[in-house]
Short mmCIF file of C-alpha atoms in Angstrom, two decimals:
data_model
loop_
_atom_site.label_atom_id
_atom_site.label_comp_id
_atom_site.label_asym_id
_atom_site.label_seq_id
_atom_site.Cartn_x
_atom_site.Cartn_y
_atom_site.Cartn_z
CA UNK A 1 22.34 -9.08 -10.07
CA UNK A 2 25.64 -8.57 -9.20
CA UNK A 3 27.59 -5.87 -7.11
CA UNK A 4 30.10 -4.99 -10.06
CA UNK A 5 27.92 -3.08 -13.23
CA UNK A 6 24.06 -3.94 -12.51
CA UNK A 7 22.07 -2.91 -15.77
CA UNK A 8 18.96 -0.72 -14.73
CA UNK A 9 15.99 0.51 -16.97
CA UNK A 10 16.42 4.21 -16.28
CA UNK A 11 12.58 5.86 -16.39
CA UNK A 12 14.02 8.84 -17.99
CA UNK A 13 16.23 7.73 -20.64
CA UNK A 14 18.47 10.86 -20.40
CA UNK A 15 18.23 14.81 -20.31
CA UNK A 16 19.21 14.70 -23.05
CA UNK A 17 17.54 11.87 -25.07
CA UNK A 18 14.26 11.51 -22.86
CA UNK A 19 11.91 8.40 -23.16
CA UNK A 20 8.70 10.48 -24.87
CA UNK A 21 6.77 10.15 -21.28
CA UNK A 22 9.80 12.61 -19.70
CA UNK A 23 10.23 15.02 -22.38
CA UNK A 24 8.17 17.64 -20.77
CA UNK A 25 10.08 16.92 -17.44
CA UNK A 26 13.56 16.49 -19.00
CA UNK A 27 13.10 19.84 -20.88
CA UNK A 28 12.46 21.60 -17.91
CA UNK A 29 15.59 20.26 -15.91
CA UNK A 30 17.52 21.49 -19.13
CA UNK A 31 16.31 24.80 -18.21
CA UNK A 32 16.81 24.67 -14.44
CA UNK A 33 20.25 24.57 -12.56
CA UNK A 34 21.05 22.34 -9.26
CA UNK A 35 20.48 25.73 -7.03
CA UNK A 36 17.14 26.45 -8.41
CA UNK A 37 16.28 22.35 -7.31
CA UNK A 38 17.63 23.02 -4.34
CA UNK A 39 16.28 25.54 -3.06
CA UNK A 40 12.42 24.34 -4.40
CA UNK A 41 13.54 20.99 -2.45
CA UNK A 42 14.01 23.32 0.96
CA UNK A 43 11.09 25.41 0.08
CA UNK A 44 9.34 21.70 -0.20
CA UNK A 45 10.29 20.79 2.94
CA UNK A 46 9.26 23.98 5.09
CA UNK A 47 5.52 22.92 3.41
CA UNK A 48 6.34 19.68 4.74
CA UNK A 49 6.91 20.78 8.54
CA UNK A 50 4.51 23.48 8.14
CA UNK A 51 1.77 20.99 7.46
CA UNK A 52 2.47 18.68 10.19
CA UNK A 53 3.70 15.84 7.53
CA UNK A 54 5.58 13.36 9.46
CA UNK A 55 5.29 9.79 10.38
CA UNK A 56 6.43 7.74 13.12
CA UNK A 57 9.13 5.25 13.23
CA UNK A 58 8.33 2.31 16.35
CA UNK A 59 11.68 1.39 18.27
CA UNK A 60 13.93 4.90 18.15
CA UNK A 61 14.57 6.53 21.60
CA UNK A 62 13.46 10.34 21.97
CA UNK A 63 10.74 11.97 19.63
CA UNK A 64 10.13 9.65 16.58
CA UNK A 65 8.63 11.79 14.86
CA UNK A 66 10.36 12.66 11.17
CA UNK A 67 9.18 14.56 7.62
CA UNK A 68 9.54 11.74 5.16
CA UNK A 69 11.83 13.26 2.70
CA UNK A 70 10.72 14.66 -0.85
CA UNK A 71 11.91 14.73 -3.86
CA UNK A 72 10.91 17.50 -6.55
CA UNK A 73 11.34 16.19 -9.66
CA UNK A 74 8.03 13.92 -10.55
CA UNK A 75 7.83 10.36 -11.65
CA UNK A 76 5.73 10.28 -15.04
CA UNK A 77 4.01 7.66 -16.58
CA UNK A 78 2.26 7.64 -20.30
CA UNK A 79 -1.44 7.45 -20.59
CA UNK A 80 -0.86 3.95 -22.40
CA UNK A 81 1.64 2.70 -19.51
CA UNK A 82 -1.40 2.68 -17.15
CA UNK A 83 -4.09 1.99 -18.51
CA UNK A 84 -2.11 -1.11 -18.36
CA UNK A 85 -1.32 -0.52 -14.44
CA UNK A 86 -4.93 0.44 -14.10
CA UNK A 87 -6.22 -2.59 -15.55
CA UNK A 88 -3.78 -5.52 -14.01
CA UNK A 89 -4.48 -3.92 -10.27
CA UNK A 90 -8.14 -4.20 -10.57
CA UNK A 91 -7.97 -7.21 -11.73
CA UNK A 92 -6.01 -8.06 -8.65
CA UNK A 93 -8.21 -6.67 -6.07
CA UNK A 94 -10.91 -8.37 -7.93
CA UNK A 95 -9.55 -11.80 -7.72
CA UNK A 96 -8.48 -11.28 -3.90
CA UNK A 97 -11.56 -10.51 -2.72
CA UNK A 98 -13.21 -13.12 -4.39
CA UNK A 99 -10.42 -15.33 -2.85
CA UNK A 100 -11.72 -13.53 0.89
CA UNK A 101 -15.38 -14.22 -0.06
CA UNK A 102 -14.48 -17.60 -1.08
CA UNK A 103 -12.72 -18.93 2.08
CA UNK A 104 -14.78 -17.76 4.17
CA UNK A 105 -17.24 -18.90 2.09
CA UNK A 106 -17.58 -22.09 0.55
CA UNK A 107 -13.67 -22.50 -0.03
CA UNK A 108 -13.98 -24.11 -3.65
CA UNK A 109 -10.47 -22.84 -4.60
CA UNK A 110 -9.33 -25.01 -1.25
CA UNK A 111 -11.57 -28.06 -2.47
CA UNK A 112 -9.84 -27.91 -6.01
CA UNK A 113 -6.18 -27.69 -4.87
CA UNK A 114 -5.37 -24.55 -6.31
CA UNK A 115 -4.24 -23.33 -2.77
CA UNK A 116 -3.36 -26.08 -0.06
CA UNK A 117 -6.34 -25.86 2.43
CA UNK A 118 -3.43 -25.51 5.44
CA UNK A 119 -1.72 -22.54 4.42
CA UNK A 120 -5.10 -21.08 4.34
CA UNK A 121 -6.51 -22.45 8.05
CA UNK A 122 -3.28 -22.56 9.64
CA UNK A 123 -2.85 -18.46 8.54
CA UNK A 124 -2.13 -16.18 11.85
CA UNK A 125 -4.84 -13.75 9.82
CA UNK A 126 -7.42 -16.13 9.06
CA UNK A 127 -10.28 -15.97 11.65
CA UNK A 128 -12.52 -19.47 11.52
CA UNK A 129 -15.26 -17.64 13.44
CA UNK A 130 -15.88 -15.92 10.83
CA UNK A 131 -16.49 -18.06 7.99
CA UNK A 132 -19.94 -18.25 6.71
CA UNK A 133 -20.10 -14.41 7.70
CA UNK A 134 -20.73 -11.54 5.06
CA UNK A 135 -19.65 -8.30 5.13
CA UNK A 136 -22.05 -5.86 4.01
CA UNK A 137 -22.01 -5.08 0.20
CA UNK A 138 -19.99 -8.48 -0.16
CA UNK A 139 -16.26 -6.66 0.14
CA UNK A 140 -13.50 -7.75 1.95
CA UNK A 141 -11.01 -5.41 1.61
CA UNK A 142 -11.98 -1.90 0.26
CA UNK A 143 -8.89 -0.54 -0.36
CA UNK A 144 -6.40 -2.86 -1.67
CA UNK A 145 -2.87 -1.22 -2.27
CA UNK A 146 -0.93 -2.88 -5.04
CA UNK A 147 2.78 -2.71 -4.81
CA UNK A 148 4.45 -2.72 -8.50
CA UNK A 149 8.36 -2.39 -9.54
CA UNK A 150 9.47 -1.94 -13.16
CA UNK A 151 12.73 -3.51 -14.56
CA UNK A 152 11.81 -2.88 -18.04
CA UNK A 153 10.35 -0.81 -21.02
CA UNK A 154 6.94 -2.90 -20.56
CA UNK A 155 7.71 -5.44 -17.63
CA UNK A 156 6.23 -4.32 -14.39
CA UNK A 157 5.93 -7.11 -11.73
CA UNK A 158 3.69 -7.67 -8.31
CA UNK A 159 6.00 -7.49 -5.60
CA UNK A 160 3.27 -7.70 -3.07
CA UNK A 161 -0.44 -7.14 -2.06
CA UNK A 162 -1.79 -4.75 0.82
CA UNK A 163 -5.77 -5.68 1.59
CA UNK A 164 -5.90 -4.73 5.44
CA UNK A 165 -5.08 -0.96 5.34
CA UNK A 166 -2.49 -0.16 3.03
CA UNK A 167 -0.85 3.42 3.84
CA UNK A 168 0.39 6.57 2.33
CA UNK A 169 -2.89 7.69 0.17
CA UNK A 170 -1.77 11.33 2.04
CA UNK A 171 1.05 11.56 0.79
CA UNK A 172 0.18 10.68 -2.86
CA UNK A 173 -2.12 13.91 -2.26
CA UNK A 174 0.03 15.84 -0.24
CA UNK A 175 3.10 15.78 -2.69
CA UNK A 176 0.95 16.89 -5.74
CA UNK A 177 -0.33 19.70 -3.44
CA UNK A 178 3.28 20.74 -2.54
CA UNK A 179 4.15 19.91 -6.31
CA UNK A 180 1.56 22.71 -7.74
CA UNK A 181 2.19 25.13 -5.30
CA UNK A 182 6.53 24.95 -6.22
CA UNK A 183 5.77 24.35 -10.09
CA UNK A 184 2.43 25.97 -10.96
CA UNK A 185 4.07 26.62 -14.68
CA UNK A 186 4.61 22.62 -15.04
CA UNK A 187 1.17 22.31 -14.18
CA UNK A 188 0.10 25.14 -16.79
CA UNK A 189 2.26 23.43 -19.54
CA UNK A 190 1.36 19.85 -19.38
CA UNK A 191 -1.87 17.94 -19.00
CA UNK A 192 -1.54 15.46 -15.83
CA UNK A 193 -4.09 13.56 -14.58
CA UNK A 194 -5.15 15.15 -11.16
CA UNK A 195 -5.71 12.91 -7.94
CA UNK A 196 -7.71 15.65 -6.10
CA UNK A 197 -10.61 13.41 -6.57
CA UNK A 198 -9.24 10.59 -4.20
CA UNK A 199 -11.26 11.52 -0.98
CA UNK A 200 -14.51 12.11 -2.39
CA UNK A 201 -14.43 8.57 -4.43
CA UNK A 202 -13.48 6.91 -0.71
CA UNK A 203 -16.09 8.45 1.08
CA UNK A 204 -18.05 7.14 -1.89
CA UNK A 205 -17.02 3.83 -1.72
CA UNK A 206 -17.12 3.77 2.33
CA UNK A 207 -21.08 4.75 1.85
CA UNK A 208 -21.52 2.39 -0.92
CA UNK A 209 -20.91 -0.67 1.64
CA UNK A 210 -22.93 0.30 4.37
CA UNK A 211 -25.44 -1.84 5.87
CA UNK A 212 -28.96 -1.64 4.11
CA UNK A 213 -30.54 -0.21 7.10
CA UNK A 214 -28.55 3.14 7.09
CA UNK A 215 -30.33 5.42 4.03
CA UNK A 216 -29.36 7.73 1.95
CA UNK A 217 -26.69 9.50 3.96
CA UNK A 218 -24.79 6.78 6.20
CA UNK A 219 -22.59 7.91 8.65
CA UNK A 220 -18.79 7.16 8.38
CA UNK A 221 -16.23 7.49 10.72
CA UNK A 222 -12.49 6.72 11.09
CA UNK A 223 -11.27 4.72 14.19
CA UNK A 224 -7.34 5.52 14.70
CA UNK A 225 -5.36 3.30 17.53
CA UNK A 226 -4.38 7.02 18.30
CA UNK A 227 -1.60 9.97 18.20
CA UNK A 228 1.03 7.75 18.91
CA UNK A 229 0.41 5.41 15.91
CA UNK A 230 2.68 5.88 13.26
CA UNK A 231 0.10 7.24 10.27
CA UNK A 232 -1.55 8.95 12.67
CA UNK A 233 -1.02 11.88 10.51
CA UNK A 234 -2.84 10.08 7.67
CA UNK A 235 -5.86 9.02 9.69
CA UNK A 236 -6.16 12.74 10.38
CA UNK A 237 -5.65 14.15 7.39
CA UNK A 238 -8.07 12.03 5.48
CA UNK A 239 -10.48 12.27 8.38
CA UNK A 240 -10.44 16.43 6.96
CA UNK A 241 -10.17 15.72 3.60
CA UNK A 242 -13.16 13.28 3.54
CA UNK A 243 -15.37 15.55 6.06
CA UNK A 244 -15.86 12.31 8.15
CA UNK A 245 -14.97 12.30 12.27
CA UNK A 246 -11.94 10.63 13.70
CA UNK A 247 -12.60 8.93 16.69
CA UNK A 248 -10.66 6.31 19.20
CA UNK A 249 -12.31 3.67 20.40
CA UNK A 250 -13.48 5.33 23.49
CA UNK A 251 -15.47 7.61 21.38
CA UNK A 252 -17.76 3.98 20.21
CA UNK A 253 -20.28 1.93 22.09
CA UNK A 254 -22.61 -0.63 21.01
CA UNK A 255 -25.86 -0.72 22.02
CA UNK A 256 -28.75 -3.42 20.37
CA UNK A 257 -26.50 -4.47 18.01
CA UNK A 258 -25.69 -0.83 16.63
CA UNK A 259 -22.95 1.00 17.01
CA UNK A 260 -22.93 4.59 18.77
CA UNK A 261 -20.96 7.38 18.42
CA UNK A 262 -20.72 9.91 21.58
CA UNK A 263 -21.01 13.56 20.65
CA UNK A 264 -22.13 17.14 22.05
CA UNK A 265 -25.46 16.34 20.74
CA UNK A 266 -25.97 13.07 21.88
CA UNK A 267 -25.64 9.66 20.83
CA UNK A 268 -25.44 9.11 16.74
CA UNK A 269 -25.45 6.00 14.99
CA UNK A 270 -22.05 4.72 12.63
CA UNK A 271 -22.77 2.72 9.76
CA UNK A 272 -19.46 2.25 8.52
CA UNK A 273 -16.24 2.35 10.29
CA UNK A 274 -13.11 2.93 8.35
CA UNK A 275 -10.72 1.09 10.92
CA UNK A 276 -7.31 1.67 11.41
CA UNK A 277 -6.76 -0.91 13.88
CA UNK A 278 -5.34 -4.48 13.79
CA UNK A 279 -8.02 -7.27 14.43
CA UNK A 280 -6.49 -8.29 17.48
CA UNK A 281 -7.28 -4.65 19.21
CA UNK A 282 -10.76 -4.36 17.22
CA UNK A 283 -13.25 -5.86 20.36
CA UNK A 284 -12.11 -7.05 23.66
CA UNK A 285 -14.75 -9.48 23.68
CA UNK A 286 -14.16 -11.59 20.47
CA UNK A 287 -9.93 -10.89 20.01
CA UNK A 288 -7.44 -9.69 22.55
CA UNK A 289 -9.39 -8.83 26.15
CA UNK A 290 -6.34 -6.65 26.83
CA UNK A 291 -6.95 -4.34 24.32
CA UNK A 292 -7.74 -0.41 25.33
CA UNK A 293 -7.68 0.42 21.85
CA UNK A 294 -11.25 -1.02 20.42
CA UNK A 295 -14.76 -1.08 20.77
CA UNK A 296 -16.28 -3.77 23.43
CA UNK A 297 -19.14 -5.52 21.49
CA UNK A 298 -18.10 -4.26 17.93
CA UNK A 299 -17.80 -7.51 16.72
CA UNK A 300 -21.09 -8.53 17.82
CA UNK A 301 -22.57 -5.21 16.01
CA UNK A 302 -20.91 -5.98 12.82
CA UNK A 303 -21.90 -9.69 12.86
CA UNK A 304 -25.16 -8.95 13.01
CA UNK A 305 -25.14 -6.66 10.47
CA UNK A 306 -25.37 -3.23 12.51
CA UNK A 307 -22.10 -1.85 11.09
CA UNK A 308 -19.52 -1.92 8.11
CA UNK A 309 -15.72 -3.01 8.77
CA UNK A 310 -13.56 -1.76 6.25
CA UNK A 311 -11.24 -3.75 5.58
CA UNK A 312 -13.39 -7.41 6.80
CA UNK A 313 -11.64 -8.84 9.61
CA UNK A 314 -9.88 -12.03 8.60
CA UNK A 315 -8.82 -9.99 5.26
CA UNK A 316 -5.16 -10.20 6.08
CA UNK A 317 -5.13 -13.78 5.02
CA UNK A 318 -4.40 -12.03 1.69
CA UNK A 319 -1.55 -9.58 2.46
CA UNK A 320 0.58 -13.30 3.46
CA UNK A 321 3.57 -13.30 1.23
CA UNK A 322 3.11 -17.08 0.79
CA UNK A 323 -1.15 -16.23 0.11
CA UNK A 324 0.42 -14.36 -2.76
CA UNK A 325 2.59 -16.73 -4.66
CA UNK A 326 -1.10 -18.08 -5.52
CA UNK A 327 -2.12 -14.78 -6.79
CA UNK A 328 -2.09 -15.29 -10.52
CA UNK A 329 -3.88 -18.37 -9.50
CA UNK A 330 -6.56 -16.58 -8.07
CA UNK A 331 -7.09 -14.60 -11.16
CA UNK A 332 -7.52 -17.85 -13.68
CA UNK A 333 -9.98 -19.89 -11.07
CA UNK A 334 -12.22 -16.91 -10.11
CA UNK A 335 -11.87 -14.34 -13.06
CA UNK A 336 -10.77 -17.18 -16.04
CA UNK A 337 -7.97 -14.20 -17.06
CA UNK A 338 -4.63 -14.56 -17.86
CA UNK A 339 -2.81 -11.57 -15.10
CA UNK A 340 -2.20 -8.53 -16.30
CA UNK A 341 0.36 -8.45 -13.76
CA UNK A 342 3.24 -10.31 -13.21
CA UNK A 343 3.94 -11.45 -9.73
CA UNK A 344 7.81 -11.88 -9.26
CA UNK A 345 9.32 -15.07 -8.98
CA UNK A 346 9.37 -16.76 -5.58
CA UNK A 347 10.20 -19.61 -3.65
CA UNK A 348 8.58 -20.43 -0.30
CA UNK A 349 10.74 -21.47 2.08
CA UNK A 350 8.12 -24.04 3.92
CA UNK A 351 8.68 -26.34 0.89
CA UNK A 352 12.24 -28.37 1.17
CA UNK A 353 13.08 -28.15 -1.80
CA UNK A 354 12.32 -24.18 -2.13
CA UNK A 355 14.53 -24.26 1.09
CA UNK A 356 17.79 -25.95 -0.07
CA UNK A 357 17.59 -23.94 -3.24
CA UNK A 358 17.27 -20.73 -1.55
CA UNK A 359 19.94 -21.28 1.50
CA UNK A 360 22.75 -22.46 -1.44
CA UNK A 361 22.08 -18.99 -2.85
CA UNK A 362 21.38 -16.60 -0.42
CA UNK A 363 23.96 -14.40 -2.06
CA UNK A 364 21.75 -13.66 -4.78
CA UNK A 365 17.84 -13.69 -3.16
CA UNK A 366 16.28 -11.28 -1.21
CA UNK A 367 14.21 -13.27 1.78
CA UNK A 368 11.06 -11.72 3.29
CA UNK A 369 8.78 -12.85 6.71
CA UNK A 370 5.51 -13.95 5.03
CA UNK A 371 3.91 -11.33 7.50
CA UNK A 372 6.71 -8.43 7.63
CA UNK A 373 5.91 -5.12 6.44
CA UNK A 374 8.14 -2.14 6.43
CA UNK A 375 11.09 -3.71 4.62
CA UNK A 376 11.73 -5.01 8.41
CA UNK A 377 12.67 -8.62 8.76
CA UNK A 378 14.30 -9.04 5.16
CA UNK A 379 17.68 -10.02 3.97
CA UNK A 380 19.03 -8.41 0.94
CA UNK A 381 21.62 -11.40 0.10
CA UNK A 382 23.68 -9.30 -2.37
CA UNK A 383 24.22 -6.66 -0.06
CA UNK A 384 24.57 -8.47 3.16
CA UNK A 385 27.62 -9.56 4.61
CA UNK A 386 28.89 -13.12 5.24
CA UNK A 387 28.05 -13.59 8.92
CA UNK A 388 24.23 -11.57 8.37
CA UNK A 389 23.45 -14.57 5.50
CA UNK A 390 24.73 -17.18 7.94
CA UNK A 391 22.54 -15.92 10.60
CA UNK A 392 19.66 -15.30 8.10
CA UNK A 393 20.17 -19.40 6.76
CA UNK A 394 19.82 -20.23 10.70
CA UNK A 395 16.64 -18.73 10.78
CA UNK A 396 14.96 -20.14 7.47
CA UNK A 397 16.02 -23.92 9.35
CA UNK A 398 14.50 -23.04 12.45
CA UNK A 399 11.36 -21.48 10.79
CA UNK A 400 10.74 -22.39 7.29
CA UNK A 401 7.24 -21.72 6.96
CA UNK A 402 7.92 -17.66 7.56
CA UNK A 403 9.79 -16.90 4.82
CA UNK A 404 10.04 -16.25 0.88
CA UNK A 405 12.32 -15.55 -1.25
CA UNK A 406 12.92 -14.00 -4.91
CA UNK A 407 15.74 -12.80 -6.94
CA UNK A 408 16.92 -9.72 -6.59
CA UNK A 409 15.50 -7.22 -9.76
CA UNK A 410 17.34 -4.55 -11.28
CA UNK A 411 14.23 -2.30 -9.91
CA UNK A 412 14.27 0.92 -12.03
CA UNK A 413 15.30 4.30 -11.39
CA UNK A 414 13.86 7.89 -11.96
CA UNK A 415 15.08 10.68 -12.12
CA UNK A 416 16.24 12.35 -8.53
CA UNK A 417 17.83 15.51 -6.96
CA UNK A 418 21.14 14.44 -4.65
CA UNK A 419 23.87 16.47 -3.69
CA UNK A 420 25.51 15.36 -6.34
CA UNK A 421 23.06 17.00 -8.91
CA UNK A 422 20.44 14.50 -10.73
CA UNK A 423 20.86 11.02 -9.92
CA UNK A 424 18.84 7.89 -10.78
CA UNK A 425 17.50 6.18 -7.83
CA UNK A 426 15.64 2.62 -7.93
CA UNK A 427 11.76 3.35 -7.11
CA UNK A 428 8.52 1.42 -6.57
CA UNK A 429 4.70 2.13 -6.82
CA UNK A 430 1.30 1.66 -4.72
CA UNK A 431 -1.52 2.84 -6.74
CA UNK A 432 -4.90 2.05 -4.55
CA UNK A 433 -7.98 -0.02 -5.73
CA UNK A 434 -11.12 1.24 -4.46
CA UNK A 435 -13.66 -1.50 -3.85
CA UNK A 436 -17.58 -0.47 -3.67
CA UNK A 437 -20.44 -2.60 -3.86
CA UNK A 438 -20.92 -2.25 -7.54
CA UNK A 439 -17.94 -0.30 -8.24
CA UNK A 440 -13.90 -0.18 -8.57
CA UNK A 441 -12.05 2.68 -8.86
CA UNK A 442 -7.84 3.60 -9.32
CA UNK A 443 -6.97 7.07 -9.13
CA UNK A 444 -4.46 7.86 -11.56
CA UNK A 445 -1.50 8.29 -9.54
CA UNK A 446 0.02 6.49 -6.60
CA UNK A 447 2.93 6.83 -4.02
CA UNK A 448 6.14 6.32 -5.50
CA UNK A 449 8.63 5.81 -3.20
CA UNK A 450 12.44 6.54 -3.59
CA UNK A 451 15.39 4.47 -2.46
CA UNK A 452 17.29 8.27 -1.65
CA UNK A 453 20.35 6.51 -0.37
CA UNK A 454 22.66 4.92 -3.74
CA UNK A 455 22.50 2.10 -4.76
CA UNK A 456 19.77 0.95 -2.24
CA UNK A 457 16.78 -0.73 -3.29
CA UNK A 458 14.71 -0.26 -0.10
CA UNK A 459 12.36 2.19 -0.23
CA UNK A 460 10.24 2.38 2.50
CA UNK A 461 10.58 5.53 4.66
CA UNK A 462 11.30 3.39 7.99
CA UNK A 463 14.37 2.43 6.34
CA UNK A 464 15.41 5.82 4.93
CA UNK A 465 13.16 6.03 1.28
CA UNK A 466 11.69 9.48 0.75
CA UNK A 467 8.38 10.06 -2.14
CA UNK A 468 7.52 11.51 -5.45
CA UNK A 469 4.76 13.17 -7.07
CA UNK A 470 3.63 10.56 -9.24
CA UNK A 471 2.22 11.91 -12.46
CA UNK A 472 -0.09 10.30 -15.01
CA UNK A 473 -0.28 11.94 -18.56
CA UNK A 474 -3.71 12.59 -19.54
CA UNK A 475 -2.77 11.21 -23.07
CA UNK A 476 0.12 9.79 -25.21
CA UNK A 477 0.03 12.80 -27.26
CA UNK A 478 1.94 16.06 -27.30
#
């Protein structure tokens, strides 16, 4: 990719020559002018602030507090286009958590040299006190988020995988919410998939994994770090939406191996804790004895099978952006598939001669910290300056062994309302795998994010993306 006429798939085709998946959508803008977008975009907004939608960005003096922005005009793919998406990201949170089961298991894919043994032991996320533990229900990581870019009519890629607690499940709810309450009529006129269903199938899955002694009816709860946490608003909102408690860690004690929950009417017993919490803050006696934020003796609970984790601790081993280079690996040795998927190309830096390919062109890569989230700690080589890729090629000499790299794609673009009228502006998508005991589930949908700013392709909201509604026809017919 170059700076001077980059060639991106456009989603839409055209208003006037739609691919068939927009027609219904590119009909409508036809019929509607910029003011009428507009003003549905402030209107969209006001529900925004009214409902208390923001999220927090970590490092900004005063209030941090923002509404991610919104954009109106949905992002639509054909019944045929995912059952395809649906497919490859199951598969995927199949094979990782048979990768998490297997490590800290037996480790045969380390003992046949699919995936060298060190960048497995040596992982900041692996936990070696926990191997020959099993969770309850045999699931690692219950909700794996799946992050796919398009640069094509059928080529959708992997860019990477989310198996501690992926975010932003609200706001794939919250926009078609806002969505049917702008454009009940669209609604009325076309048949989309809903996503309504999400909460229900999560408390579903939550119960599903509970440990045997807890019944019929197992008590779940949410554990939030707290206010200040930056999807705060999320823990809350599914806490609601799922009819479950949100509690902090001073709301938990462990007693004979059991964990406790302290209410009005007395102690009640949790059987499966949907944790929003890094491992290190999970139990001051078995990870960080500083921590305010966790449970003392939680670890001891769950290892003796008195409560559910969701995700595992240790599962971030498989969010590493060098873990996932292996990925389609995974897949053959575990599943004997071929990926649905795609990952996208990538070198990793700890290997020397990954490292003097990618410092002679860090003009044309885009670098990533194996453990950065955020679309913090990445270098966009086309778009960076001189000096920032000569300060960048310091850092990948120093350390190596925290960084990948891969081209930079022509990412796709959908439809999107600017001040400049409709404007195509690159996108991504995190559709959610659901993993039970006996069951996986994708709700048809997921949070698109937008690169508002153009010509950017970084989407996240930290760094100034905004969301769509994400729509799913309910078949390739008319």
């Amino acid at each position: 990719m170059t700076d001077g006429a980059p060639k991106f798939f456009d989603e839409l085709g055209s208003v006037e020559a739609p691919r068939p998946a927009y027609e219904a959508v590119a009909d409508w803008l036809s019929r509607v002018g910029p003011d009428y977008l507009g003003a549905r975009q402030i209107d969209a907004e006001s529900l925004f602030r009214r409902s208390g939608i923001t999220f927090a960005v970590y490092g900004e003096g005063g209030d941090p507090e923002r509404l991610i922005p919104f954009d109106v005009i949905p992002r639509v793919f054909s019944a045929s286009e995912w059952r395809t998406l649906d497919a490859g990201c199951k598969q995927r949170a199949l094979a990782l958590n048979a990768f998490l089961a297997d490590i800290y298991g037996e480790g045969e894919i380390l003992k046949a040299g699919v995936i060298p043994e060190a960048l497995v032991r040596n992982n900041a996320a692996f936990e070696p006190r926990l191997v020959g533990v099993k969770p309850p229900g045999g699931v690692h990581s219950h909700i794996v988020g799946v992050d796919l870019v398009r640069t094509g009519e059928d080529a959708f890629y992997v860019l990477e995988d989310n198996c501690r607690t992926p975010s932003g499940v609200s706001y794939m709810l919250e926009n078609r919410e806002i969505m049917m309450r702008l454009f009940p009529d669209l609604f009325e006129q076309n048949r989309i998939e809903p996503v309504d269903g999400y909460p229900l199938a999560l408390r579903e899955t939550l119960a599903s994994v509970a440990p045997e002694h807890a019944g019929d009816e197992p008590t779940v709860v949410i554990l939030t770090p707290g206010t200040l946490n930056s999807a705060y608003y999320e823990h809350s909102f599914l806490s609601d939406e799922m009819g479950v408690d949100l509690v902090e860690g001073t709301d938990l004690y462990v007693e004979d191996d059991r964990v406790y929950m302290r209410t009005t009417k007395g102690p009640q017993r949790v059987d499966v804790i949907y944790r929003r919490i890094d491992d290190d803050f999970l139990d001051p006696e078995f990870f960080r004895p500083d921590s305010v934020l966790g449970v003392p003796g939680l670890m001891r609970a769950y290892l003796a099978g008195g409560v559910t984790l969701v995700s595992a601790p240790g599962a971030g081993v498989a969010d590493d952006k060098a873990i996932y280079t292996y990925a389609p690996d995974m897949i053959r040795f575990y599943l004997g598939e071929e990926p649905i998927l795609s990952n996208v190309p990538t070198w990793r830096c700890a290997d020397p001669d990954a490292l003097q390919y990618v410092l002679a062109n860090l003009e044309e890569l885009v670098v990533k910290e194996v453990h950065g989230s955020g679309g913090y700690g990445m270098l966009i080589g086309p778009r960076a300056t001189a000096e920032e890729r000569a300060a960048f090629a310091e850092k990948l000499r120093v350390k190596p062994d925290g960084y990948i790299a891969q081209p930079t794609l022509a990412l796709s673009t959908a439809p999107t309302f600017s001040s400049s009228g409709i404007a195509g502006r690159h996108v991504d998508l995190r559709p959610f795998v659901l993993c039970g005991r006996d069951e996986q589930r994708l709700t048809p949908g997921g949070l698109t994010r937008v690169a508002l700013r153009e010509g950017s392709l970084v989407v996240n909201s930290s760094q100034g993306g905004g969301v769509k509604d994400t729509w799913v026809l309910a078949s390739d017919g008319v």
